[in-house]
């Protein structure tokens, strides 16, 4: 009797899972919408999302025209990040170049720049930076500082000009930005994918009336929820693995850690996102509400996740809020696994919050579906 | 004409009987499907022209061509003297169009919708007040002007749609299936409105799948598979089958068996149940001996009756389906623990201040076909949903096979088959996958599942459509598929929510052949409908009005109760209207009494 | 019976007006209808008014590119006074939050787990290195390279701390060298919020313009209301403009609201004129609305419309507009793509109008580009929307 019941449950569940999968994948157009955009975005955004500065324009206002100002100008012009150096003859011209966004920064060297250096003094150059691009501006200043230090080292014979610090960047010695972006984008794109798929799933059935049909059948609420979880879990996992493979084989991001630890974390991450998606879906009356709801949850999630800027830079309240977001934890795991070979203990420290989020959201989604019957 | 329509009806000087729409050799195809294959016809001013035909005959396509929303591939159509392609702009001024799907803005109020269409049709503000008053009066929507259109009942929505189409007095009014999902009282209203308009000289085209409506039209265009099969007054078609319609009276409990036998006779072209009687139509030049033998065998009385347009329609299309349901044949006789299949006691549901169902009680016996009737918004759907466990009652109990389905286990729920309004099918899945899914979700597997699915495909003739999406199916096939899905697990109790809404008569007959067959096997059927011919098939009918049960009896008994001077032989529709009106009178009397 | 009115109705005037290619009264009716719908739909309100506030707030506070209080470890292996003084210098800066340690392995694990973003080692022989005749590095800095941006900051800042500390204890004549004195124009305190919040307004307007428009037009097709409207005398141009005007107004209202929020709450200066801001926003709405219209005309389906709006409108506005990531730093093929993204021009002008002032040489090409892209979208959308149901 018990066995008979079990197989019965399995048949029901199986039918529903097949139905959910087919709803997503039978139509070639929707198949395309599920897989193509995330992969395309990974390609485009990997190259687009960089906080480095390259191809920059720099203005030089050289009132000195001495040996060291020429030297500094030449080195700036030769620097990798500089595309073009504009020589200007007035402060106004410099200002105009910055106003018009032709250059990100301008070097202004006073008439006694070389003389001061020759005298063993410090030659001071002003750097005017476009504050509209505050981040790129700061990075540019950093690059220029390094060049200036080099010039200074050649100029001075004092030992104090040697660099007092040895710097080693662990995990990513050359600070290749792509190594950071690709794993992070994997998390973000899987997040949106799973969120949209599940956010629409119940709302669509409700709008089209098939949900009632499901509710009068012998299937239980738990089965309905499980059936909605499985395809999203499957598709998002495939997508995630595909992107991890792209990261390793196409973008050559080193996978230092254990894939065997990454996989279960990925599953748990998707599960927690699916929970959020189903929660949105179970309270939405129409597809439009579900889409906009997913959007209203998804975008702030990405901003708070620590992808754009580290969580620890945020105000305390937002740091707490960030802990409620699955993506925050998964980013730590995926970056840690790829680059840092993070040990199991550290990964588990970030997976249990995922498990808690999944448990809470899925329970709530089940509750909401059930309470809709009242 | 009444003063009410003064501002509404067409003000053109065109004479009654002149050509309003001239269709010449019109052809239209979608991909390889020929929707209209080249025919000509003329529609006249001052007449109500019915556009009838089975599903997929091309009715909606023709409507859209006439309003200039589709461009014909061949031939031409002129409306009010303007070519629909060349003079597209003029068409939209000369015509008013009401699409099949409710085309009004659900989040705007009644008045806001009307104002929008008035201004879109270039009416002056000073004309508004008077015209609106007339239209609101005409449609009886006056008390609901500030209600959102989405909150209106089906009938009121259609009346509002009509009001908007009538704005700025079109010369030609095109209505695409305006009466689908509309209760008899609202339908009567719609008819009254359209009559007044044609009396005033407007040309009205009314497309419909309900043939009693076609009978009331002055002229009918009958389409089948994109061809024009008949063009003329309905009586002319009806005359072709004179003396071929009969009623087998007093067959009572045996009526389903009698109908089945009658339909299986080669000499019988069509047959339906009417209360305790069975109505049959003989084929052209058929001998009487077979039907006489049946009459003698069953002890019925054979009465010749007036032919109806529907009889002629079915006959023209080659007769209705046979009387045996292959599906029901395969069912085992239903055994239930108790004789009561469905019951409810003091069932009530309130949404905030609004009472949708007010202490309703009834019992449905095993093997009974039980109809739930009532005007739009009377609480049928709410009651229905509480019975099958989709809504929690505020008070009272609802039971199916002795259990409350809201708390029931899976096993108890598989006693129930459910066919939702508008045939909720998975549009993203193919027909085959839909069948697979409903078999699976009711726990069928292995060989049983394969056999059951094959059986359904064969019975409902779904083979050619297995790979297509249900959304792309003709309505009749959608309905068949929905029924197949609901019956996949052979439930002893079947719930049908407006199962034949908008479906053509032939598919409807086929559907009832199955239902009758199932009832004979002991399957209990609960059905809601707006279609009064369908109520005739029920053993008993529960009539709901304003959330309460106002009558519960056999169809013939209800009809008898409606006999008066104006209606010596009332139809089910007359009975319906009579019940609603007397309930209104009662309420009025009570209100007067309490006021006094 | 009112025969007077009847004859009146026969008048040719309304019919004549109905055949006008463009009729203002019909347009007004459509605009009125659309506005009522927009105001009544809770999801419109959510997207047009709540989400912008949330987004601006997050961009102002959560997405700060200014690195503050980065957590690092300082491993003090030497007990010498000088070493302790340097450690104190690290602890004393407000840009770093220091975790002191005696041994490397105490902090190394925390860098792996992400608790620390790097650490500084002041070695055992620090005193000797300081005194050495041959120049020797004094300290070692380890950073968490998995976050390149933060790693750079830690490296640069640690370097700065050591240099400053050494300069502070330097005796004798100053050394020859080159020093740069950075001055940040438009944003002297260098708050990234001031650069990000104007950019965020571009995102908000893309959401309202593209996403919402795509959804509402697609909904009209899906619900069948388009069929009813098409059968009235209203022309395609009227229907489209009637659809867009309310969202144009909504977009402008959201801009004003966001600008007020930016100026009065997030402390972003508006150095240019309000008129310029409004002009820029109005012109940006042309391509934004045009894109939404085009998407819905092509799909006629809400789900697809929302997906395409997300992938072609919102995400590019976020990632490819130069608002967050430098366009100059992108590879050339991707830079080419950014020229097709209207938000690119809007972001550049917005940042200028807020922080720099009315710099017309920046505005004019941006305005021209936005208008041109917008016109293109509209031309295609108009071609794709016919006044009938033919696909």
XYZ file of C-alpha atoms in Angstrom, chain B residues 1-3 5-13 28 30 60 64 67-72 82 87-93 95 97 99-109 112 115-117 119-125 127-128 130 148 169 176 200, chain C residues 1-3 5-10 13-21 23-38 40-41 219-235 238-239 243 387-391:
122
model
C -39.088 53.677 -32.034
C -38.600 54.733 -28.493
C -37.226 58.109 -27.574
C -32.556 55.722 -29.129
C -33.049 59.147 -30.584
C -29.419 60.104 -30.217
C -28.017 56.742 -30.985
C -29.370 55.407 -34.205
C -27.880 56.193 -37.541
C -28.829 59.525 -38.874
C -28.034 58.836 -42.497
C -30.535 59.482 -45.155
C -8.479 35.684 -47.231
C -3.509 32.800 -43.340
C -14.399 36.593 -37.202
C -12.388 41.985 -39.344
C -14.054 46.745 -40.352
C -10.835 47.156 -42.306
C -8.724 45.426 -39.662
C -7.675 42.749 -42.117
C -6.888 43.260 -45.776
C -8.591 40.744 -48.082
C -16.495 53.058 -48.954
C -11.016 54.244 -47.830
C -9.972 52.690 -44.557
C -10.372 55.905 -42.561
C -13.927 56.369 -43.693
C -14.790 52.804 -42.680
C -13.917 53.543 -39.090
C -16.314 56.472 -39.074
C -18.933 51.525 -38.732
C -17.355 47.372 -34.153
C -14.714 42.641 -31.013
C -15.202 39.147 -29.685
C -12.865 39.625 -26.770
C -13.910 42.297 -24.353
C -12.094 45.217 -25.959
C -12.685 47.825 -23.301
C -10.310 49.057 -20.659
C -10.925 47.100 -17.496
C -9.186 49.642 -15.311
C -11.371 52.486 -16.524
C -14.900 53.067 -15.260
C -14.568 56.796 -18.669
C -16.140 59.166 -22.823
C -12.985 57.791 -24.454
C -14.884 56.275 -27.366
C -14.050 61.540 -28.136
C -12.237 59.072 -30.360
C -15.242 59.144 -32.633
C -15.154 62.917 -32.752
C -18.271 63.722 -30.781
C -18.723 67.258 -29.509
C -18.774 67.802 -25.801
C -23.520 66.200 -27.622
C -22.107 64.062 -24.819
C -27.690 63.901 -24.080
C -14.591 49.850 -13.213
C -24.056 56.745 -34.538
C -18.723 39.635 -33.072
C -34.180 53.107 -36.957
C -38.856 61.855 -29.518
C -36.213 64.394 -30.177
C -36.190 64.933 -33.900
C -31.192 66.375 -32.361
C -31.615 63.788 -35.047
C -31.269 66.091 -37.947
C -28.424 67.770 -36.185
C -26.569 64.498 -36.081
C -26.575 64.242 -39.813
C -18.884 68.488 -39.308
C -18.043 65.581 -36.992
C -17.491 63.246 -39.896
C -15.168 65.730 -41.493
C -13.210 66.111 -38.309
C -13.065 62.380 -37.822
C -11.233 62.053 -41.107
C -8.497 64.476 -40.123
C -5.154 62.696 -40.147
C -7.005 65.341 -34.406
C -6.151 66.974 -31.103
C -9.366 66.087 -29.383
C -8.962 62.418 -30.101
C -5.395 62.653 -28.897
C -6.531 64.330 -25.701
C -9.011 61.512 -25.143
C -6.310 58.883 -25.568
C -3.926 60.739 -23.283
C -6.601 61.058 -20.646
C -7.351 57.350 -20.816
C -3.715 56.354 -20.621
C -3.097 58.624 -17.650
C -6.008 57.140 -15.739
C -4.676 53.657 -16.386
C -1.156 54.570 -15.352
C -4.542 53.172 -11.253
C -2.064 50.371 -11.778
C -0.579 44.687 -22.747
C -2.931 46.525 -25.073
C -2.279 44.001 -27.815
C -2.531 41.074 -25.429
C -5.834 42.124 -23.880
C -7.473 42.848 -27.223
C -8.147 46.509 -26.478
C -5.965 47.461 -29.429
C -8.471 45.859 -31.787
C -11.254 48.063 -30.427
C -9.181 51.236 -30.621
C -7.985 50.432 -34.133
C -11.571 50.178 -35.300
C -12.233 53.815 -34.316
C -11.318 56.801 -36.504
C -8.178 57.447 -34.418
C -5.050 57.351 -36.577
C -2.662 59.557 -32.555
C -2.705 56.160 -30.913
C 0.229 56.215 -25.578
C -3.771 50.334 -38.688
C -4.940 46.770 -38.959
C -4.339 43.373 -37.429
C -2.126 42.013 -40.186
C 1.036 40.736 -38.539
